[in-house]
Short mmCIF file of C-alpha atoms and ligand atoms in Angstrom, two decimals:
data_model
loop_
_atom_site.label_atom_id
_atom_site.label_comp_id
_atom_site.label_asym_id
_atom_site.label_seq_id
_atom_site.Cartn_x
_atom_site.Cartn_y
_atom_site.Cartn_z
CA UNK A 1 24.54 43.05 30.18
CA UNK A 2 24.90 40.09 32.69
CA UNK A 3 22.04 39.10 34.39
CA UNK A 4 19.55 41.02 31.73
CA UNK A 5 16.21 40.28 30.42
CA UNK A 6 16.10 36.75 28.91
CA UNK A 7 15.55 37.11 25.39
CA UNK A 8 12.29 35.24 23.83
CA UNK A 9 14.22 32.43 21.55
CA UNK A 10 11.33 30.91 19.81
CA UNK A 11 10.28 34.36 18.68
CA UNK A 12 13.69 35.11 17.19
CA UNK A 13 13.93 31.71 15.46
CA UNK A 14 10.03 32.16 13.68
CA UNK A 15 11.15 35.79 12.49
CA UNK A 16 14.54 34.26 10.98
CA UNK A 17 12.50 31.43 9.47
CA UNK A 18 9.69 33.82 7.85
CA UNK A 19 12.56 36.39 6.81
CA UNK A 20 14.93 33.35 5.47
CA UNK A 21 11.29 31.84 3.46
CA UNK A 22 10.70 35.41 2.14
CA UNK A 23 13.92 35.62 1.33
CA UNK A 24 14.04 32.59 -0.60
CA UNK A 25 10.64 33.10 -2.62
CA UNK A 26 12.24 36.05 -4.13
CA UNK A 27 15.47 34.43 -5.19
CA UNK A 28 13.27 31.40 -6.08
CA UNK A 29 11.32 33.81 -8.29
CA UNK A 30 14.14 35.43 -9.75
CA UNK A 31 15.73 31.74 -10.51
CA UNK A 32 12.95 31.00 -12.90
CA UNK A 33 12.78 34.01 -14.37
CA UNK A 34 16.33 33.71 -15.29
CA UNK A 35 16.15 30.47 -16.46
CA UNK A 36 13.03 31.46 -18.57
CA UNK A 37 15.04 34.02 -20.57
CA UNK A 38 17.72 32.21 -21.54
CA UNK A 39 16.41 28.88 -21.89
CA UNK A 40 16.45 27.45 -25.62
CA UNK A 41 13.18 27.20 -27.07
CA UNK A 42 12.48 24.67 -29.31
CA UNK A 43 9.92 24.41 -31.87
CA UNK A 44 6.10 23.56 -29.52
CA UNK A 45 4.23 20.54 -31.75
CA UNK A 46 0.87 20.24 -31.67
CA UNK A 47 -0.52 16.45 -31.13
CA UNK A 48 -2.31 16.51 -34.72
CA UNK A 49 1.45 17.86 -36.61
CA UNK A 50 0.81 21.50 -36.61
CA UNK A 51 3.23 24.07 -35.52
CA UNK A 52 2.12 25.81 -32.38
CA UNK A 53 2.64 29.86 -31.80
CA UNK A 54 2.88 31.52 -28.90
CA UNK A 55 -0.34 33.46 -27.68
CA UNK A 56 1.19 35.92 -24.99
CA UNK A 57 2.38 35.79 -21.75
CA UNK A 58 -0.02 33.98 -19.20
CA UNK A 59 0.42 34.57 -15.05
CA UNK A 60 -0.28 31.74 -12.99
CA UNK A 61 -0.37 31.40 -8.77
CA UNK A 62 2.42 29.28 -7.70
CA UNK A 63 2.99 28.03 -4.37
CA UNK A 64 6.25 26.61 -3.35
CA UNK A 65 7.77 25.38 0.12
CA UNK A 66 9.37 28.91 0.43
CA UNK A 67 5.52 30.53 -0.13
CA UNK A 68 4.08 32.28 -2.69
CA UNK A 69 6.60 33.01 -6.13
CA UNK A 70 5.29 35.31 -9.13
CA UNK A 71 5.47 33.43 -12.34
CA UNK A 72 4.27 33.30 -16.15
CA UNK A 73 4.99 31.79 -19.17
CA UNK A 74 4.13 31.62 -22.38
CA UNK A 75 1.06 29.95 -23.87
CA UNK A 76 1.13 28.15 -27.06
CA UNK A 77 -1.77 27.50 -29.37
CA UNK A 78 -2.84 25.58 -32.60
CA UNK A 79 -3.79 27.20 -34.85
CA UNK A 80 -5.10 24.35 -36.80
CA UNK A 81 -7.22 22.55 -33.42
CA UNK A 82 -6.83 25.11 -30.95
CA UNK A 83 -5.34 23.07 -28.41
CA UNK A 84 -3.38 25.02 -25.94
CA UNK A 85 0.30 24.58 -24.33
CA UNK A 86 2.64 25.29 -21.19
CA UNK A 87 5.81 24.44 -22.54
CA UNK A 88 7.46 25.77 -19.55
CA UNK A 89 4.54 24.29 -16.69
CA UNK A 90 5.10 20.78 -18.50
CA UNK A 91 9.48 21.71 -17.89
CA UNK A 92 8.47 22.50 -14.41
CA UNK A 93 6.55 19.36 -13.65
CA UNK A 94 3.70 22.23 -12.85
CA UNK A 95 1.20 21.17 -15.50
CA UNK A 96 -2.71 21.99 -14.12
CA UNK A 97 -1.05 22.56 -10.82
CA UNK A 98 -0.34 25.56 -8.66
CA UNK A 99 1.62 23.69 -6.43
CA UNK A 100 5.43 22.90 -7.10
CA UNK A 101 6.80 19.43 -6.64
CA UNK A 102 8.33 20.37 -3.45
CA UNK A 103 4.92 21.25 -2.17
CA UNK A 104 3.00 18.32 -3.86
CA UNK A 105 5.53 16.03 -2.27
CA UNK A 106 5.01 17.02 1.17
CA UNK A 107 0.87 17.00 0.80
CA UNK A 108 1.27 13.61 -0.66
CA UNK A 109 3.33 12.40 2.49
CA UNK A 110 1.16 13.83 5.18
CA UNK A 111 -1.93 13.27 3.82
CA UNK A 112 -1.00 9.63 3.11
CA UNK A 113 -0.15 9.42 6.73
CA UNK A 114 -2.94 10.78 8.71
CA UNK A 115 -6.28 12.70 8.02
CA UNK A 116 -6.41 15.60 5.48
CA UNK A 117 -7.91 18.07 8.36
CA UNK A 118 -4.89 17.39 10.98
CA UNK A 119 -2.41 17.02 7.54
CA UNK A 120 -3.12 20.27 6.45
CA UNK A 121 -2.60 21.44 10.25
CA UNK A 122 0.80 19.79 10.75
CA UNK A 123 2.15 20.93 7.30
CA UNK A 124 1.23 24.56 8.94
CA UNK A 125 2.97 23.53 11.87
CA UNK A 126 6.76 21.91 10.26
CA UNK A 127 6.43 23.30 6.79
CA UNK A 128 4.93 27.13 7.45
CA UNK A 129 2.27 25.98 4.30
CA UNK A 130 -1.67 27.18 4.42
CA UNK A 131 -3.13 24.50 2.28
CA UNK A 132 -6.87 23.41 2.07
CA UNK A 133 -8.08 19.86 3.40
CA UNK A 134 -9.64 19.35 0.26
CA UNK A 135 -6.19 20.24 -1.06
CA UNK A 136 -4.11 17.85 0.39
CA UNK A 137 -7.11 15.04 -0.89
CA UNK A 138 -6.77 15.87 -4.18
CA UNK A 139 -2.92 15.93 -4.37
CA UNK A 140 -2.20 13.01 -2.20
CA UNK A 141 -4.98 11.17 -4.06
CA UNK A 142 -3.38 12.16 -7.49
CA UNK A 143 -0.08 11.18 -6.66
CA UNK A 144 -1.09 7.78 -5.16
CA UNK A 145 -2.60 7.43 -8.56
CA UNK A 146 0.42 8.35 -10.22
CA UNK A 147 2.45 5.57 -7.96
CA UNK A 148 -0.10 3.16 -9.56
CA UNK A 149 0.60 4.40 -12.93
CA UNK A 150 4.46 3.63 -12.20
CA UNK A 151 3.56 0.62 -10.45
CA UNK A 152 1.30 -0.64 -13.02
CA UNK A 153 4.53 -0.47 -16.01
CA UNK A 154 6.42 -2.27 -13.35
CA UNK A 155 4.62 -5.15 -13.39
CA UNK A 156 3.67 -4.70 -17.12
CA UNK A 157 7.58 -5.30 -17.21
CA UNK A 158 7.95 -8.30 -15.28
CA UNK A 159 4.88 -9.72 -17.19
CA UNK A 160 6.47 -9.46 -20.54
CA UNK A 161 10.22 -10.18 -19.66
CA UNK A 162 9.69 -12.45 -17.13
CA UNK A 163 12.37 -10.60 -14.34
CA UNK A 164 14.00 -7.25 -13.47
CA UNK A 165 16.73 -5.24 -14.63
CA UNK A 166 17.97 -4.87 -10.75
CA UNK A 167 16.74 -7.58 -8.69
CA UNK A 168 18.24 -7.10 -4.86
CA UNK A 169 20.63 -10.00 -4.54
CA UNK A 170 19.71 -12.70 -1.76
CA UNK A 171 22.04 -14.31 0.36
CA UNK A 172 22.25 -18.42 -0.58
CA UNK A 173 20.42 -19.44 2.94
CA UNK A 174 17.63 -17.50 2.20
CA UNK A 175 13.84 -18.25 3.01
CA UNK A 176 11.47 -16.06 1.29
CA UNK A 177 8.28 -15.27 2.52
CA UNK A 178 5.09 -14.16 0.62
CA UNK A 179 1.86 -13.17 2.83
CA UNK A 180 -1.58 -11.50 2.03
CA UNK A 181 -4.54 -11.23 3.70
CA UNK A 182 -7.99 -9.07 3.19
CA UNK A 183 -9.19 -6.32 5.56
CA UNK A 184 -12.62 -4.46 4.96
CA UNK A 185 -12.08 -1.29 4.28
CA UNK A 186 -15.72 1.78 5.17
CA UNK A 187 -16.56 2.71 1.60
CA UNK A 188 -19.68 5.56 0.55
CA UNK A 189 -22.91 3.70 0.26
CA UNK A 190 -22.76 4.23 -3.77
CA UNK A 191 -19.37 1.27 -3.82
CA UNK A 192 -21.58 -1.15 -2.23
CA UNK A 193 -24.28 -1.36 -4.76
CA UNK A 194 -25.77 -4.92 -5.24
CA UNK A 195 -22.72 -6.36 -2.82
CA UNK A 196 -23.82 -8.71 -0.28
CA UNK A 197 -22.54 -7.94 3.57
CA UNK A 198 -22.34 -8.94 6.57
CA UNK A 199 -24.40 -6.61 8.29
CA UNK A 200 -27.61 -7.95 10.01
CA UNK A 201 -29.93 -6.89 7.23
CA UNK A 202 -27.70 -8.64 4.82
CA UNK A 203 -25.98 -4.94 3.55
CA UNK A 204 -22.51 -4.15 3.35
CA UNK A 205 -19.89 -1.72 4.75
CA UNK A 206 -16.80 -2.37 3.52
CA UNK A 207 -15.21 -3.65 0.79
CA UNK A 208 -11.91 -5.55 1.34
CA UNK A 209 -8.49 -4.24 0.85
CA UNK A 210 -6.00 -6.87 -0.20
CA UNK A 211 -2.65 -6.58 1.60
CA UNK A 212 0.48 -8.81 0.24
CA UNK A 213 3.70 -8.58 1.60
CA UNK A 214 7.55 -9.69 1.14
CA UNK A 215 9.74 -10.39 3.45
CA UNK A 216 12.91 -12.42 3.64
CA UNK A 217 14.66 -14.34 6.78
CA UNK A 218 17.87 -16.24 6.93
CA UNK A 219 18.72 -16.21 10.73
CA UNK A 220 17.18 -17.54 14.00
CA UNK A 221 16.72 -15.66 17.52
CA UNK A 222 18.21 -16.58 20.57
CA UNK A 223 15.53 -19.28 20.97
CA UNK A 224 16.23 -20.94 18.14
CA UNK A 225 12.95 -19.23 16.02
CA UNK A 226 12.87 -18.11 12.85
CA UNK A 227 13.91 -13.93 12.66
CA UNK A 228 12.55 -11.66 10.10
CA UNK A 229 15.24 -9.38 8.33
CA UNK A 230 14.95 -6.54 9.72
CA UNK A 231 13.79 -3.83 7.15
CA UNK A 232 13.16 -6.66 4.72
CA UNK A 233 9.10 -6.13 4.34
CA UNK A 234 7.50 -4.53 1.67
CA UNK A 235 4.09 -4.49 0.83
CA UNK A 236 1.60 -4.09 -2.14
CA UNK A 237 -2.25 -3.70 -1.44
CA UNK A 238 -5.52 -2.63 -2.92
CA UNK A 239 -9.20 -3.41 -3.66
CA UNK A 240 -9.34 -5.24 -6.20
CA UNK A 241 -9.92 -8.59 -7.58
CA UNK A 242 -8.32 -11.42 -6.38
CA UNK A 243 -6.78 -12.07 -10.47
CA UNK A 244 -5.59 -9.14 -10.66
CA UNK A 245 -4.14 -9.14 -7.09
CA UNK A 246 -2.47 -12.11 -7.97
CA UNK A 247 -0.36 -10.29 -10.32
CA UNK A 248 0.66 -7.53 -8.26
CA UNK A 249 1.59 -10.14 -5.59
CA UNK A 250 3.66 -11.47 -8.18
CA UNK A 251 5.28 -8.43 -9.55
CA UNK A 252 6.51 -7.19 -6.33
CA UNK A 253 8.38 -10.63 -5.33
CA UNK A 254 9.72 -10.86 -8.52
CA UNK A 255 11.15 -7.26 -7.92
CA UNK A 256 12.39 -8.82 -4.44
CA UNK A 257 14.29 -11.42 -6.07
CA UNK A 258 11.70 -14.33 -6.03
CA UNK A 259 13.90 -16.26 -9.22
CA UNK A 260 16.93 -16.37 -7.10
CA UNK A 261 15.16 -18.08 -3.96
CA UNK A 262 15.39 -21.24 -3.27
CA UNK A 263 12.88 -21.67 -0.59
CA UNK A 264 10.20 -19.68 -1.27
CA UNK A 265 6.82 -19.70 1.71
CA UNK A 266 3.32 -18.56 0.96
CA UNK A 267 1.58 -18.01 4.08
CA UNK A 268 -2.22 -17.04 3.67
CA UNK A 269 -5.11 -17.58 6.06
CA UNK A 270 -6.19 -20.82 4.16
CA UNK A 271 -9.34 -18.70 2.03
CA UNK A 272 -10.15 -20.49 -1.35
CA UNK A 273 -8.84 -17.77 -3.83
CA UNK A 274 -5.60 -17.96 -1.42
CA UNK A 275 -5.02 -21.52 -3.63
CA UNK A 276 -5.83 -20.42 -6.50
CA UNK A 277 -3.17 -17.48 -6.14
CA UNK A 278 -0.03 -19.54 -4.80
CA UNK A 279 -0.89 -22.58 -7.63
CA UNK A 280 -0.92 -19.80 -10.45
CA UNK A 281 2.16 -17.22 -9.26
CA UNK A 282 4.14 -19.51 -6.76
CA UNK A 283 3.83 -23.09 -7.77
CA UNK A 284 6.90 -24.01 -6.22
CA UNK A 285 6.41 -22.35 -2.57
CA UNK A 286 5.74 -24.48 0.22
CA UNK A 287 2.02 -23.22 1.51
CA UNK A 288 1.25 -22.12 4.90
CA UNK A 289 -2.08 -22.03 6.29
CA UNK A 290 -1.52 -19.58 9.36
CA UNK A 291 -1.40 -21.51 12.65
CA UNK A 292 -3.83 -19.41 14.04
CA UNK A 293 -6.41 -18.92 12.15
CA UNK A 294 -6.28 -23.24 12.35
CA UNK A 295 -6.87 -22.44 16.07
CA UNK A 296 -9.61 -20.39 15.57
CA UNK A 297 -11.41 -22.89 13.26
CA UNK A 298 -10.60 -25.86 15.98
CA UNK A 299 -11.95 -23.68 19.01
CA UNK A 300 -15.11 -22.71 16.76
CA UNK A 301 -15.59 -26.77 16.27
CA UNK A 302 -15.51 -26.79 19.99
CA UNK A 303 -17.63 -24.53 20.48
CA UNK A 304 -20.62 -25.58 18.45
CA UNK A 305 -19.91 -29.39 20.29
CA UNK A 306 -19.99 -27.95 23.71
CA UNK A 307 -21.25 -24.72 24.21
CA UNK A 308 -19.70 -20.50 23.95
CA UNK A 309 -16.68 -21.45 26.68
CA UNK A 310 -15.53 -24.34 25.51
CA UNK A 311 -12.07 -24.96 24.19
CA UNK A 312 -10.48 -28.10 22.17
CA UNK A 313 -9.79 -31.03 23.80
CA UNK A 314 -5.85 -31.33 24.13
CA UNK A 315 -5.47 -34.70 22.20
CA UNK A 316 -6.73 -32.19 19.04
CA UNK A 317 -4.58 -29.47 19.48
CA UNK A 318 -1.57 -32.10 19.78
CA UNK A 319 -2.77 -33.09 16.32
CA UNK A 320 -2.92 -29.75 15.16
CA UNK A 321 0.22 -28.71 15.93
CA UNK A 322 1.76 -32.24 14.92
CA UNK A 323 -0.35 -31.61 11.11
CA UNK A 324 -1.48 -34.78 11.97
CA UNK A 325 -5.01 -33.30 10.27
CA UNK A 326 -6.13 -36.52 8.66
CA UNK A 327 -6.44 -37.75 12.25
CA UNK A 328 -7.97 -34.26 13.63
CA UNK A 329 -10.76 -34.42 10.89
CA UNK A 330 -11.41 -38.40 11.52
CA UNK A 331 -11.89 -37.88 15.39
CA UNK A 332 -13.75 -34.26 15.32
CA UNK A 333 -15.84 -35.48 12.48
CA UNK A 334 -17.31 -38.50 15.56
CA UNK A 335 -18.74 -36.08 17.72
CA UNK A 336 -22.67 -35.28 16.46
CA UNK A 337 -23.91 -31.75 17.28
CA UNK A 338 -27.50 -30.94 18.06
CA UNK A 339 -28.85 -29.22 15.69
CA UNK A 340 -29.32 -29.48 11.46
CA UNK A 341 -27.71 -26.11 11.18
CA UNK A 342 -24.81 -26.96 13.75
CA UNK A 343 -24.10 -29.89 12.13
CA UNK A 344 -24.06 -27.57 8.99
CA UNK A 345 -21.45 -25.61 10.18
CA UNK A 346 -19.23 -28.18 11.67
CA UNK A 347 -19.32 -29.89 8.66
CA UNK A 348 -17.87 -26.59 7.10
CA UNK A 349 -15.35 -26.44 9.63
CA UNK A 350 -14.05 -29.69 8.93
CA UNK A 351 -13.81 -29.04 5.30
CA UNK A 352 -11.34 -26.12 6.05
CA UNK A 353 -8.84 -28.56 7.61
CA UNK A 354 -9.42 -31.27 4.94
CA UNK A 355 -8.76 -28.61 2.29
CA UNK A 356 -6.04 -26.99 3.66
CA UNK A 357 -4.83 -31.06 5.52
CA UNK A 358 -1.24 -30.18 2.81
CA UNK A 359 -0.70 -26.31 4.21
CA UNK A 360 -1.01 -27.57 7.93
CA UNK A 361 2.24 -29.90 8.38
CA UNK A 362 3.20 -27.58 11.05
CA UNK A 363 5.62 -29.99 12.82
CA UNK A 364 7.58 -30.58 9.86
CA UNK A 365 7.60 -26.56 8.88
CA UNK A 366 9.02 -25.73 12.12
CA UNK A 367 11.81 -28.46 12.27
CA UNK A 368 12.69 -26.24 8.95
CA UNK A 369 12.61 -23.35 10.80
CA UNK A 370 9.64 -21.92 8.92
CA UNK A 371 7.50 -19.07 10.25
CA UNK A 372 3.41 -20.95 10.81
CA UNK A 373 1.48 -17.55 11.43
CA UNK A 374 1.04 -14.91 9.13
CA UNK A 375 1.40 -12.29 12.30
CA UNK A 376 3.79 -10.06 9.56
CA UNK A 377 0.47 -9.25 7.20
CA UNK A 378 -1.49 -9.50 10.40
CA UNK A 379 -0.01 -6.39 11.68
CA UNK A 380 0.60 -4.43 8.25
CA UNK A 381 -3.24 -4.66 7.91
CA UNK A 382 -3.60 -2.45 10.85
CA UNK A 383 -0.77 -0.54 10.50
CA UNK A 384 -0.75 0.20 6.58
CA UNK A 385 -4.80 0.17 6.20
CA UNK A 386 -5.83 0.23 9.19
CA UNK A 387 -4.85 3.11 10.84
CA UNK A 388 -5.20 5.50 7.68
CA UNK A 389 -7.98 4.66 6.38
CA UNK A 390 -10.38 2.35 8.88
CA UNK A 391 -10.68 5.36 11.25
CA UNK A 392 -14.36 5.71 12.69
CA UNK A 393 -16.74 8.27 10.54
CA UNK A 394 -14.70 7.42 7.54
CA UNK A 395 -16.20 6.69 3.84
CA UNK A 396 -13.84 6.17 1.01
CA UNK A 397 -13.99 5.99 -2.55
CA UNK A 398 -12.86 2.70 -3.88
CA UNK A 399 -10.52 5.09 -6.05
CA UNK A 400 -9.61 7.24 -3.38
CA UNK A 401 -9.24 4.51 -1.02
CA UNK A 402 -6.82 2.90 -4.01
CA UNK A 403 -4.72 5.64 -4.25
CA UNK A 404 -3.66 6.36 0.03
CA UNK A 405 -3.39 2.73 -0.64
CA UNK A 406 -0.72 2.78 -3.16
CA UNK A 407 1.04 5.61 -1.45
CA UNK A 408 1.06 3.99 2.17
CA UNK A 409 2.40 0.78 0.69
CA UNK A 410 5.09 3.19 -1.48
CA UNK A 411 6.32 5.03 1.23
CA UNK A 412 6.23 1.93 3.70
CA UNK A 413 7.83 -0.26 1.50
CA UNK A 414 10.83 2.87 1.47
CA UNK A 415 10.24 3.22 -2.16
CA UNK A 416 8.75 6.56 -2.15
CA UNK A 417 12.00 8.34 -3.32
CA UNK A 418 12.29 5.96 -6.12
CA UNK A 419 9.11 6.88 -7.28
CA UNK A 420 9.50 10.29 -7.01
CA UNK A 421 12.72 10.45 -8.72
CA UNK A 422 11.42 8.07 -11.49
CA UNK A 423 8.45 10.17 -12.15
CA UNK A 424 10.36 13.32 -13.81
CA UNK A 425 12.55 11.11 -15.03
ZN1 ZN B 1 -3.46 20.88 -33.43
#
């Protein structure tokens, strides 16, 4: 046989994996069928006290990971209402579904991570599954909705008690960080209704996602700068108002251990409702106005003194990054620009380093080792909105948009098993 034809591999290895998929269906099928004869069956109770009976034997399409199974059960009745009953679907975790959990899971994950058109193509590809675009929207969107449901109790816990059952615990020398920040997210024409934008005709696009996140640092890098923990982020998001954002902010660092930190940092982009936030949920966290975004707002004062090129005089970013603001405000606030409106808008400018004079004592945050920017939310904008759902030609529901929301965040924040384990719990 030496030196014979080579054989084709990949060929062999797709016929074992159909034949092994086949293979299972069948014992798959034969597993429920099993379990359907000799499971107990219990009295079925209609919602308004009546009995239920059994009206016959119902078949239903079921698609698994192994492929298509045959499967009925029995469906139940009042006689009183007429409300129908799967006892066995609602067992299954199949109710109004012809998918099985295995399958849902997996449309829930790849849908979540990229569109539903090249989901439903790599689920053909790793998973041997024929599934519908469309599909995979519906399920990913109902199960994002379902990690809101199990969110939502969450944080109906923590409002009520006041902590966790299982907070993580933190190590003494811990500095815990909170960050959120806004990113618009394309939403169909009918979400924008009566919402002012900032298009040139005055119209909107978007409507803005909140992200928050958590994250926790105790040591320093090799230049003596602060060091995120590594795996320590987790994140929360949606559209939504800023009140009710608030709370979910607050639920998730209490779930992070926020009542066992001593040094807790809020670090926001210096926006008004940012205040409001931190005073309400985190009274006792030091506030951060990102460095940056102070940079940004010092070049734009610059800029309306001295033309599009111009940059801030060194003496002013020395202040800056001294939070000698008082100081900034006193000597920026001397220079006269041309124009009414200019003068307008510088006056604006200045008002964002009065307000925010207390959040911008970045010398004495980084002799405590403090992170100034808010680079962490920065990037999970782009990575956890942005690249699912701010993709070009896109137009979300604010509910569907909600849901991939809920499930990025989930599955980013490595809670995804936890949720899926809870949920048949
Ligand atoms: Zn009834």
């Amino acid at each position: 046989m030496a030196g014979g034809q080579a054989p084709d591999f990949e060929a062999w290895e797709t016929l074992m994996l159909q034949a092994s998929r086949q293979g299972g269906a069948g014992v798959l099928g034969s597993l429920l069928t099993h379990w359907q004869r000799q499971a107990s069956r219990p009295a079925i109770w209609c919602g308004c006290g009546e009995r239920m009976s059994s009206r016959g034997w119902r078949p239903k399409r079921l698609w698994t990971t192994l492929g298509g199974v045959p499967f009925g059960r029995s469906f139940y009745q009042c006689a009183r209402c007429r409300q129908g009953r799967f006892p066995d679907d609602e067992r299954l975790d199949i109710v109004q579904t012809s998918y099985s959990p295995g399958v849902r899971r997996l449309m829930a994950r790849a849908g979540s991570q990229t569109q539903f058109e090249q989901a439903a193509e790599d689920l053909r590809c790793y998973a041997g599954l024929h599934l519908e675009p469309r599909e995979i929207e519906r399920v990913a969107e109902e199960v994002g909705r379902e990690v809101e449901q199990w969110l939502g109790k969450e944080q109906e816990q923590i409002r009520h008690t006041g902590g966790v059952t299982a907070a993580p615990q933190l190590a003494a020398n811990t500095k815990f960080y909170i960050s959120f920040d806004g990113t618009g997210v394309p939403v169909r024409k009918s979400e924008l209704v009566g919402r002012p934008g900032k298009q040139a005709d005055g119209s909107a696009r978007t409507r803005e996602a909140k992200l928050g996140c958590v994250f926790t640092q105790v040591g320093l890098d090799k230049e003596g700068h602060p060091q995120r923990d590594p795996d320590s982020t987790t994140y929360v998001g949606a559209i939504e108002s800023s009140t009710l954002f608030g709370w979910r902010m607050y639920a998730e660092a209490v779930r992070r251990g926020l009542d066992q930190a001593k040094t807790v940092i809020a670090l926001t982009d210096g926006q008004r409702y940012n205040h409001t936030i931190v005073q309400t949920h985190f009274a006792n966290a030091v506030h951060i106005v990102d460095l940056f975004h102070a940079y940004e707002h010092l070049t734009g004062i610059a800029q309306l003194l001295w033309g599009q090129e111009a940059k801030a005089p060194k003496a002013w970013r020395n202040w800056l990054e001294a939070g000698d603001i008082p100081r900034l405000v006193a000597q920026a606030g001397r220079q006269l620009p041309a124009s009414t409106q200019s003068k307008k808008t510088l006056l604006q400018q200045l008002h964002y380093f009065e307000k925010n004079a207390t959040q911008m004592r970045y010398a004495q945050f980084r002799q405590k080792k403090f992170f100034v920017g808010s680079g962490v939310v920065e990037a999970g904008c782009r990575t956890v909105i942005g690249e699912r759902l701010k993709q070009s030609g896109m137009r979300w529901s604010v509910r569907g948009a909600n849901a991939i929301i809920a499930l990025r965040c989930c599955i980013m924040s490595g809670r995804f098993e936890d949720f899926w384990a809870a949920r048949t719990r």
